[in-house]
Amino acid sequence: MKKLKITDGIHMLTMNVEDILFEGIWEIANGVTLNSYIVQGEKTAIIDGVIGWDGIPETLYKNLGDIGVDPQNIDYLIVNHMEPDHSGWISNFRKVKDDFTIICTDKAEKMVSSFYGEDKIRVVKEGDTLDLGKGKVLSFHPVPNVHWPDTMYTYESCSKTLFSCDMFGAFGRMGDHCFDDELTSDEVEFFEAEGIRYYSNVMATFTTSLKKAIDKAKTHEINTIAPGHGPVYRKNPQKIIDDYYRFSRYAEGAGKNEITILWGSMYGMTKKAIDFAEGILKREGIKYNMVHMPLVSESEMIATVFRSAGIIIAAPTYEYKLFPPVAEALNEIGRKRITGKAAFRFGSYGWSGGAEKEIQEIMERNKMNWDLIESVEFEGAPKEEDLAKIEVKLLELIEKVKVKTEE
Ligand code: FEO
C-alpha cells in the first residue's frame, strides 16, 4: 500500500490488487488499484476504504498511522458506493472503533444495513455538506447507476477535489507514478487501454447514467479528480472527463479506427475466409484485432469489441445455430448494451444453416441496433465467388468505419 499527499489535509492510500476475478467475473490481466482518501480538518473523514482481497484491513490501519491518522480518530466513513471493493472493511472497522458515522445516499443506506448490519448512518442528498473544520467542507452529489444505484460524488470545496469513486476510474496496477503529471507516455497509453477495459467490463451497461454523471462533474470547478481506481488527475482533470465521454460514445457505436474480427471455426472452413479477409484488411491498411473465441477472456473480448468502430463476426453454423462461443460473446456484448456498431458476418455451414437466424435473435433481444451488412454464408469451404462477395462487403464495412471513427 502506498501513501500519497494530495494537498494539505488530504491523503490517498492506494494498493494494487492482482490475481483476482473482478466482481467474480472479469479477468484483470494487469491488476487494479483500490484508492482510499482521508480528509482531515478538526474532524477526520475517510472516503471509501481499501481492504483489498487480502482480508487484512490492518494494512489500512497501519498506513493510516503512517500518515498521522489514528483510526480511533476517524469520525466519518463516507461510502460513495457500496460495492465491497470499497466498503468491505466496514465490519472490521466496527470491531476497532465504535463511534463513527457512515455517510451515504438513501439507496446505499439499505445495503450498508443488509451487507454489514450498520445503522449509525447519515443519509445525504444532493448538495448536503459536512464541515470538518479547518476549511475542509465536503459536499455530496448522487450519481445514481454509476454503476450501482447508490453511488455519489464527494466534493471538497477548498481544494476543489472531486472524489469520484468508480467514475473516471481504470483497471491497471500503479507503479511509482500515481498522478497524471507523473505518467510517462507509455503509462498514459496503458491507463487509457485499462480505462476502456474497465468502462466496457463494468460500466458500459449504464452509459446513459454515466453521461449524466459526466454532466454533473462539469457543474463543479475541479482542480483534481480522485477516483477509486487508477491515477489521480491533478494537472489535467479534463482529460479523463473527455476520455469518459469518448468511451460513452464507444458504447453507442463509435470506436477507434479499428476492425475487430470476432471469430471461431470448427474445422478451418470459416478460417479460410478469415485468412482471406485479413489479406484484404492488410491491403487496405486497416488496423484490425483478432478475437478468437473461446480462447480470449471475456474481459479482453468485450474491451476489444467495445473500442472498435467495425466488427467482423466470422463463425459457422453449429447444430442449427451460431457457433456457441461466438454466440455467447455476442450475448455478453448485448448485455453490456454495446450498441450501434458497424458489422459484417460470414461463415460456413454443413448440412444446414441457422447461424444467421440466431444472430438476428441476439441483436433484437438485446436491442443492439448494429448496422449489419448483408452476410455471406457458404456451404463447406469458401469458393472463389464467396471470397469475391466477402471482399465487396469488407470494402463496404471499411467505409462505414470511417464514419464511426472517434479517436
Ligand atoms: Fe469499484 Fe463498483 O466498485
CSV table of N, CA, C and O in Angstrom, one decimal, residues 84-183:
chain,number,residue,atom,x,y,z
A,84,PRO,N,-18.4,-3.9,-2.5
A,84,PRO,CA,-17.5,-4.3,-1.4
A,84,PRO,C,-16.0,-4.1,-1.7
A,84,PRO,O,-15.2,-4.1,-0.7
A,85,ASP,N,-15.6,-3.8,-2.9
A,85,ASP,CA,-14.2,-3.4,-3.1
A,85,ASP,C,-13.9,-2.1,-2.4
A,85,ASP,O,-12.8,-1.8,-2.1
A,86,HIS,N,-14.9,-1.3,-2.1
A,86,HIS,CA,-14.7,0.0,-1.4
A,86,HIS,C,-15.2,-0.1,0.0
A,86,HIS,O,-14.7,0.6,0.9
A,87,SER,N,-16.2,-0.9,0.3
A,87,SER,CA,-16.9,-0.9,1.6
A,87,SER,C,-16.6,-2.1,2.5
A,87,SER,O,-17.0,-2.2,3.6
A,88,GLY,N,-15.8,-3.1,1.9
A,88,GLY,CA,-15.7,-4.4,2.5
A,88,GLY,C,-15.0,-4.4,3.9
A,88,GLY,O,-15.0,-5.4,4.6
A,89,TRP,N,-14.4,-3.3,4.3
A,89,TRP,CA,-13.7,-3.2,5.5
A,89,TRP,C,-14.6,-2.7,6.7
A,89,TRP,O,-14.1,-2.7,7.8
A,90,ILE,N,-15.8,-2.3,6.4
A,90,ILE,CA,-16.6,-1.6,7.4
A,90,ILE,C,-16.8,-2.5,8.7
A,90,ILE,O,-16.6,-2.0,9.8
A,91,SER,N,-17.1,-3.8,8.5
A,91,SER,CA,-17.4,-4.6,9.7
A,91,SER,C,-16.2,-4.8,10.5
A,91,SER,O,-16.2,-4.8,11.8
A,92,ASN,N,-15.0,-4.9,9.9
A,92,ASN,CA,-13.8,-5.0,10.6
A,92,ASN,C,-13.5,-3.7,11.4
A,92,ASN,O,-13.1,-3.7,12.6
A,93,PHE,N,-13.8,-2.5,10.8
A,93,PHE,CA,-13.6,-1.3,11.4
A,93,PHE,C,-14.5,-1.1,12.6
A,93,PHE,O,-14.1,-0.5,13.7
A,94,ARG,N,-15.7,-1.7,12.5
A,94,ARG,CA,-16.6,-1.6,13.7
A,94,ARG,C,-16.0,-2.3,14.9
A,94,ARG,O,-16.3,-1.9,16.0
A,95,LYS,N,-15.2,-3.3,14.6
A,95,LYS,CA,-14.6,-4.0,15.8
A,95,LYS,C,-13.5,-3.2,16.4
A,95,LYS,O,-13.2,-3.3,17.6
A,96,VAL,N,-12.9,-2.3,15.6
A,96,VAL,CA,-11.8,-1.5,16.1
A,96,VAL,C,-12.3,-0.2,16.8
A,96,VAL,O,-11.7,0.2,17.8
A,97,LYS,N,-13.4,0.3,16.3
A,97,LYS,CA,-13.9,1.6,16.8
A,97,LYS,C,-15.4,1.6,16.8
A,97,LYS,O,-16.0,1.0,15.9
A,98,ASP,N,-16.1,2.1,17.8
A,98,ASP,CA,-17.5,2.0,18.0
A,98,ASP,C,-18.3,3.2,17.6
A,98,ASP,O,-19.4,3.1,17.2
A,99,ASP,N,-17.7,4.4,17.6
A,99,ASP,CA,-18.4,5.6,17.5
A,99,ASP,C,-18.0,6.4,16.2
A,99,ASP,O,-17.3,7.3,16.2
A,100,PHE,N,-18.5,5.9,15.1
A,100,PHE,CA,-18.3,6.7,13.8
A,100,PHE,C,-19.6,6.7,13.1
A,100,PHE,O,-20.5,5.8,13.3
A,101,THR,N,-19.7,7.6,12.2
A,101,THR,CA,-21.0,7.8,11.4
A,101,THR,C,-20.7,7.5,10.0
A,101,THR,O,-19.7,8.0,9.4
A,102,ILE,N,-21.5,6.6,9.4
A,102,ILE,CA,-21.4,6.3,8.0
A,102,ILE,C,-22.3,7.4,7.2
A,102,ILE,O,-23.4,7.7,7.6
A,103,ILE,N,-21.7,7.9,6.1
A,103,ILE,CA,-22.4,8.9,5.3
A,103,ILE,C,-22.6,8.3,3.9
A,103,ILE,O,-21.6,7.9,3.3
A,104,CYS,N,-23.9,8.3,3.5
A,104,CYS,CA,-24.1,7.7,2.2
A,104,CYS,C,-25.5,8.1,1.7
A,104,CYS,O,-26.2,8.8,2.4
A,105,THR,N,-25.8,7.7,0.5
A,105,THR,CA,-27.2,8.0,-0.1
A,105,THR,C,-28.2,7.1,0.5
A,105,THR,O,-27.9,6.1,1.1
A,106,ASP,N,-29.5,7.5,0.2
A,106,ASP,CA,-30.6,6.7,0.7
A,106,ASP,C,-30.5,5.3,0.1
A,106,ASP,O,-30.8,4.3,0.8
A,107,LYS,N,-30.1,5.2,-1.2
A,107,LYS,CA,-30.0,3.9,-1.8
A,107,LYS,C,-28.9,3.0,-1.2
A,107,LYS,O,-29.1,1.8,-1.1
A,108,ALA,N,-27.9,3.6,-0.7
A,108,ALA,CA,-26.8,2.9,-0.1
A,108,ALA,C,-27.1,2.5,1.3
A,108,ALA,O,-26.7,1.5,1.8
A,109,GLU,N,-28.0,3.3,2.0
A,109,GLU,CA,-28.3,3.0,3.4
A,109,GLU,C,-28.8,1.6,3.6
A,109,GLU,O,-28.4,0.9,4.5
A,110,LYS,N,-29.7,1.2,2.7
A,110,LYS,CA,-30.3,-0.1,2.8
A,110,LYS,C,-29.3,-1.2,2.7
A,110,LYS,O,-29.3,-2.2,3.4
A,111,MET,N,-28.3,-1.0,1.8
A,111,MET,CA,-27.3,-2.0,1.6
A,111,MET,C,-26.3,-2.0,2.7
A,111,MET,O,-25.8,-3.1,3.1
A,112,VAL,N,-25.9,-0.8,3.2
A,112,VAL,CA,-25.0,-0.8,4.3
A,112,VAL,C,-25.6,-1.6,5.5
A,112,VAL,O,-24.8,-2.3,6.1
A,113,SER,N,-26.9,-1.5,5.6
A,113,SER,CA,-27.5,-2.2,6.7
A,113,SER,C,-27.5,-3.7,6.3
A,113,SER,O,-27.2,-4.6,7.2
A,114,SER,N,-27.9,-4.1,5.1
A,114,SER,CA,-28.1,-5.5,4.8
A,114,SER,C,-26.7,-6.2,4.6
A,114,SER,O,-26.6,-7.4,5.0
A,115,PHE,N,-25.7,-5.5,4.1
A,115,PHE,CA,-24.4,-6.1,4.0
A,115,PHE,C,-23.6,-6.2,5.3
A,115,PHE,O,-22.9,-7.2,5.5
A,116,TYR,N,-23.8,-5.2,6.1
A,116,TYR,CA,-22.9,-5.1,7.3
A,116,TYR,C,-23.6,-4.9,8.6
A,116,TYR,O,-22.9,-4.7,9.6
A,117,GLY,N,-24.9,-4.8,8.6
A,117,GLY,CA,-25.7,-4.7,9.8
A,117,GLY,C,-25.5,-3.3,10.5
A,117,GLY,O,-25.7,-3.2,11.7
A,118,GLU,N,-25.1,-2.3,9.7
A,118,GLU,CA,-24.8,-1.0,10.3
A,118,GLU,C,-26.1,-0.2,10.4
A,118,GLU,O,-27.0,-0.2,9.5
A,119,ASP,N,-26.3,0.7,11.4
A,119,ASP,CA,-27.4,1.5,11.5
A,119,ASP,C,-27.1,3.0,11.9
A,119,ASP,O,-28.0,3.8,11.9
A,120,LYS,N,-25.8,3.2,12.2
A,120,LYS,CA,-25.5,4.6,12.6
A,120,LYS,C,-25.1,5.3,11.3
A,120,LYS,O,-23.9,5.4,10.9
A,121,ILE,N,-26.1,5.8,10.6
A,121,ILE,CA,-25.9,6.2,9.2
A,121,ILE,C,-26.6,7.6,9.0
A,121,ILE,O,-27.7,7.9,9.5
A,122,ARG,N,-25.9,8.5,8.4
A,122,ARG,CA,-26.5,9.8,8.0
A,122,ARG,C,-26.7,9.7,6.5
A,122,ARG,O,-25.7,9.6,5.7
A,123,VAL,N,-27.9,9.8,6.1
A,123,VAL,CA,-28.3,9.8,4.7
A,123,VAL,C,-28.1,11.2,4.1
A,123,VAL,O,-28.6,12.2,4.7
A,124,VAL,N,-27.4,11.3,3.0
A,124,VAL,CA,-27.3,12.7,2.4
A,124,VAL,C,-27.9,12.7,1.0
A,124,VAL,O,-28.1,11.7,0.3
A,125,LYS,N,-28.3,13.9,0.6
A,125,LYS,CA,-28.9,14.1,-0.7
A,125,LYS,C,-28.1,15.2,-1.4
A,125,LYS,O,-27.2,15.8,-0.9
A,126,GLU,N,-28.5,15.5,-2.7
A,126,GLU,CA,-27.8,16.4,-3.5
A,126,GLU,C,-27.5,17.8,-2.7
A,126,GLU,O,-28.4,18.4,-2.2
A,127,GLY,N,-26.2,18.1,-2.7
A,127,GLY,CA,-25.8,19.4,-2.1
A,127,GLY,C,-25.6,19.4,-0.6
A,127,GLY,O,-25.2,20.5,-0.1
A,128,ASP,N,-26.0,18.4,0.1
A,128,ASP,CA,-25.7,18.4,1.5
A,128,ASP,C,-24.2,18.5,1.8
A,128,ASP,O,-23.4,18.1,1.0
A,129,THR,N,-23.9,19.1,2.9
A,129,THR,CA,-22.5,19.4,3.2
A,129,THR,C,-22.1,18.8,4.6
A,129,THR,O,-23.0,18.6,5.5
A,130,LEU,N,-20.8,18.6,4.8
A,130,LEU,CA,-20.2,18.2,6.1
A,130,LEU,C,-19.0,19.1,6.3
A,130,LEU,O,-18.0,19.0,5.5
A,131,ASP,N,-19.1,19.9,7.3
A,131,ASP,CA,-17.9,20.8,7.6
A,131,ASP,C,-17.0,20.1,8.6
A,131,ASP,O,-17.4,19.8,9.8
A,132,LEU,N,-15.8,19.7,8.2
A,132,LEU,CA,-14.9,19.0,9.0
A,132,LEU,C,-14.0,20.0,9.9
A,132,LEU,O,-13.2,19.5,10.7
A,133,GLY,N,-14.2,21.3,9.6
A,133,GLY,CA,-13.3,22.3,10.3
A,133,GLY,C,-12.0,22.5,9.5
A,133,GLY,O,-11.7,21.8,8.6
A,134,LYS,N,-11.3,23.5,9.9
A,134,LYS,CA,-10.1,23.9,9.3
A,134,LYS,C,-10.3,24.1,7.8
A,134,LYS,O,-9.4,23.8,7.0
A,135,GLY,N,-11.4,24.6,7.4
A,135,GLY,CA,-11.7,24.9,6.0
A,135,GLY,C,-12.0,23.7,5.1
A,135,GLY,O,-12.2,23.9,3.9
A,136,LYS,N,-12.1,22.6,5.7
A,136,LYS,CA,-12.4,21.4,4.9
A,136,LYS,C,-14.0,21.1,4.9
A,136,LYS,O,-14.5,20.7,6.0
A,137,VAL,N,-14.6,21.5,3.8
A,137,VAL,CA,-16.0,21.2,3.7
A,137,VAL,C,-16.3,20.3,2.6
A,137,VAL,O,-15.9,20.5,1.4
A,138,LEU,N,-17.0,19.2,2.9
A,138,LEU,CA,-17.3,18.2,1.9
A,138,LEU,C,-18.8,18.4,1.5
A,138,LEU,O,-19.6,18.7,2.3
A,139,SER,N,-19.1,18.2,0.2
A,139,SER,CA,-20.5,18.2,-0.3
A,139,SER,C,-20.7,16.9,-1.0
A,139,SER,O,-19.8,16.3,-1.5
A,140,PHE,N,-22.0,16.5,-1.1
A,140,PHE,CA,-22.3,15.2,-1.6
A,140,PHE,C,-23.3,15.3,-2.8
A,140,PHE,O,-24.2,16.2,-2.8
A,141,HIS,N,-23.1,14.5,-3.8
A,141,HIS,CA,-23.8,14.7,-5.1
A,141,HIS,C,-24.1,13.3,-5.7
A,141,HIS,O,-23.2,12.7,-6.4
A,142,PRO,N,-25.3,12.8,-5.5
A,142,PRO,CA,-25.6,11.5,-6.0
A,142,PRO,C,-25.4,11.4,-7.6
A,142,PRO,O,-25.8,12.3,-8.3
A,143,VAL,N,-24.9,10.3,-8.0
A,143,VAL,CA,-24.8,10.0,-9.4
A,143,VAL,C,-25.3,8.5,-9.6
A,143,VAL,O,-24.5,7.6,-9.8
A,144,PRO,N,-26.6,8.4,-9.5
A,144,PRO,CA,-27.2,7.0,-9.5
A,144,PRO,C,-26.9,6.2,-10.7
A,144,PRO,O,-26.7,6.7,-11.8
A,145,ASN,N,-26.7,4.9,-10.5
A,145,ASN,CA,-26.4,3.9,-11.5
A,145,ASN,C,-25.0,4.2,-12.2
A,145,ASN,O,-24.8,3.9,-13.4
A,146,VAL,N,-24.1,4.6,-11.4
A,146,VAL,CA,-22.7,4.6,-11.8
A,146,VAL,C,-21.9,3.7,-10.8
A,146,VAL,O,-21.3,4.2,-9.9
A,147,HIS,N,-22.0,2.5,-11.0
A,147,HIS,CA,-22.9,1.7,-11.8
A,147,HIS,C,-24.0,1.1,-11.0
A,147,HIS,O,-24.8,0.4,-11.5
A,148,TRP,N,-23.9,1.2,-9.7
A,148,TRP,CA,-25.0,0.8,-8.8
A,148,TRP,C,-25.8,2.0,-8.5
A,148,TRP,O,-25.4,3.1,-8.7
A,149,PRO,N,-27.1,1.8,-8.0
A,149,PRO,CA,-28.0,2.9,-7.8
A,149,PRO,C,-27.6,3.9,-6.7
A,149,PRO,O,-28.1,5.0,-6.6
A,150,ASP,N,-26.6,3.4,-5.8
A,150,ASP,CA,-26.3,4.1,-4.6
A,150,ASP,C,-25.3,5.2,-4.7
A,150,ASP,O,-25.0,5.9,-3.8
A,151,THR,N,-24.6,5.3,-5.9
A,151,THR,CA,-23.3,6.0,-6.0
A,151,THR,C,-23.5,7.5,-5.8
A,151,THR,O,-24.5,8.1,-6.2
A,152,MET,N,-22.5,8.1,-5.3
A,152,MET,CA,-22.4,9.6,-5.2
A,152,MET,C,-21.0,10.1,-5.4
A,152,MET,O,-20.0,9.3,-5.2
A,153,TYR,N,-20.9,11.3,-5.8
A,153,TYR,CA,-19.6,12.0,-5.7
A,153,TYR,C,-19.5,12.7,-4.3
A,153,TYR,O,-20.5,13.2,-3.8
A,154,THR,N,-18.2,12.8,-3.8
A,154,THR,CA,-18.0,13.7,-2.7
A,154,THR,C,-17.0,14.8,-3.2
A,154,THR,O,-16.0,14.5,-4.0
A,155,TYR,N,-17.3,16.0,-2.9
A,155,TYR,CA,-16.5,17.2,-3.4
A,155,TYR,C,-16.0,18.0,-2.3
A,155,TYR,O,-16.7,18.3,-1.3
A,156,GLU,N,-14.7,18.3,-2.3
A,156,GLU,CA,-14.1,19.1,-1.3
A,156,GLU,C,-13.8,20.5,-1.9
A,156,GLU,O,-13.0,20.6,-2.8
A,157,SER,N,-14.5,21.5,-1.3
A,157,SER,CA,-14.6,22.8,-2.0
A,157,SER,C,-13.3,23.6,-1.9
A,157,SER,O,-13.0,24.4,-2.8
A,158,CYS,N,-12.5,23.4,-0.8
A,158,CYS,CA,-11.3,24.3,-0.6
A,158,CYS,C,-10.3,23.9,-1.7
A,158,CYS,O,-9.7,24.7,-2.4
A,159,SER,N,-10.0,22.6,-1.8
A,159,SER,CA,-9.0,22.1,-2.8
A,159,SER,C,-9.6,21.9,-4.2
A,159,SER,O,-8.9,21.6,-5.1
A,160,LYS,N,-11.0,21.9,-4.2
A,160,LYS,CA,-11.7,21.6,-5.5
A,160,LYS,C,-11.4,20.2,-6.0
A,160,LYS,O,-11.0,20.0,-7.2
A,161,THR,N,-11.5,19.3,-5.0
A,161,THR,CA,-11.2,17.9,-5.4
A,161,THR,C,-12.5,17.1,-5.5
A,161,THR,O,-13.3,17.2,-4.6
A,162,LEU,N,-12.7,16.4,-6.6
A,162,LEU,CA,-13.8,15.5,-6.8
A,162,LEU,C,-13.4,14.1,-6.5
A,162,LEU,O,-12.6,13.5,-7.2
A,163,PHE,N,-14.0,13.5,-5.5
A,163,PHE,CA,-13.8,12.1,-5.1
A,163,PHE,C,-14.9,11.3,-5.9
A,163,PHE,O,-16.0,11.3,-5.5
A,164,SER,N,-14.5,10.7,-6.9
A,164,SER,CA,-15.5,10.2,-7.9
A,164,SER,C,-15.7,8.7,-7.8
A,164,SER,O,-16.5,8.1,-8.6
A,165,CYS,N,-15.1,8.0,-6.9
A,165,CYS,CA,-15.2,6.5,-6.8
A,165,CYS,C,-15.0,5.8,-8.1
A,165,CYS,O,-14.0,6.0,-8.7
A,166,ASP,N,-16.0,5.0,-8.5
A,166,ASP,CA,-15.8,4.2,-9.8
A,166,ASP,C,-15.7,5.1,-11.0
A,166,ASP,O,-15.0,4.8,-12.0
A,167,MET,N,-16.4,6.2,-11.0
A,167,MET,CA,-16.4,7.1,-12.1
A,167,MET,C,-15.0,7.7,-12.4
A,167,MET,O,-14.3,8.1,-11.4
A,168,PHE,N,-14.6,7.7,-13.6
A,168,PHE,CA,-13.3,8.2,-14.0
A,168,PHE,C,-12.2,7.3,-13.6
A,168,PHE,O,-11.0,7.6,-13.5
A,169,GLY,N,-12.6,6.0,-13.3
A,169,GLY,CA,-11.6,5.0,-12.8
A,169,GLY,C,-11.0,4.2,-14.0
A,169,GLY,O,-11.5,4.3,-15.1
A,170,ALA,N,-10.0,3.4,-13.7
A,170,ALA,CA,-9.4,2.5,-14.7
A,170,ALA,C,-8.9,1.2,-13.9
A,170,ALA,O,-8.5,1.3,-12.8
A,171,PHE,N,-8.9,0.1,-14.7
A,171,PHE,CA,-8.1,-1.0,-14.2
A,171,PHE,C,-6.6,-0.7,-14.4
A,171,PHE,O,-6.3,0.4,-14.9
A,172,GLY,N,-5.8,-1.6,-14.0
A,172,GLY,CA,-4.3,-1.4,-14.2
A,172,GLY,C,-3.6,-1.1,-12.9
A,172,GLY,O,-4.1,-0.2,-12.1
A,173,ARG,N,-2.5,-1.8,-12.6
A,173,ARG,CA,-1.8,-1.6,-11.4
A,173,ARG,C,-1.0,-0.3,-11.6
A,173,ARG,O,-0.6,0.1,-12.7
A,174,MET,N,-0.7,0.4,-10.4
A,174,MET,CA,0.1,1.6,-10.5
A,174,MET,C,1.5,1.3,-9.9
A,174,MET,O,1.6,0.6,-8.9
A,175,GLY,N,2.5,1.8,-10.6
A,175,GLY,CA,3.9,1.7,-10.0
A,175,GLY,C,4.2,2.9,-9.2
A,175,GLY,O,3.3,3.3,-8.3
A,176,ASP,N,5.3,3.5,-9.5
A,176,ASP,CA,5.6,4.7,-8.7
A,176,ASP,C,4.8,6.0,-9.1
A,176,ASP,O,4.8,7.0,-8.3
A,177,HIS,N,4.2,5.9,-10.2
A,177,HIS,CA,3.6,7.1,-10.7
A,177,HIS,C,2.1,7.0,-10.5
A,177,HIS,O,1.4,6.1,-11.2
A,178,CYS,N,1.5,7.9,-9.7
A,178,CYS,CA,0.1,7.8,-9.4
A,178,CYS,C,-0.7,9.0,-9.8
A,178,CYS,O,-1.9,9.1,-9.7
A,179,PHE,N,0.0,10.1,-10.2
A,179,PHE,CA,-0.6,11.3,-10.6
A,179,PHE,C,-0.4,11.5,-12.1
A,179,PHE,O,0.6,11.1,-12.7
A,180,ASP,N,-1.4,12.1,-12.7
A,180,ASP,CA,-1.4,12.2,-14.2
A,180,ASP,C,-0.1,12.9,-14.7
A,180,ASP,O,0.4,12.6,-15.8
A,181,ASP,N,0.4,13.9,-13.9
A,181,ASP,CA,1.6,14.7,-14.4
A,181,ASP,C,2.8,13.9,-14.3
A,181,ASP,O,3.9,14.3,-14.8
A,182,GLU,N,2.8,12.7,-13.6
A,182,GLU,CA,4.0,11.9,-13.4
A,182,GLU,C,4.0,10.8,-14.5
A,182,GLU,O,5.1,10.2,-14.7
A,183,LEU,N,2.9,10.5,-15.2
A,183,LEU,CA,2.8,9.4,-16.1
A,183,LEU,C,3.7,9.6,-17.3
A,183,LEU,O,3.7,10.6,-17.9
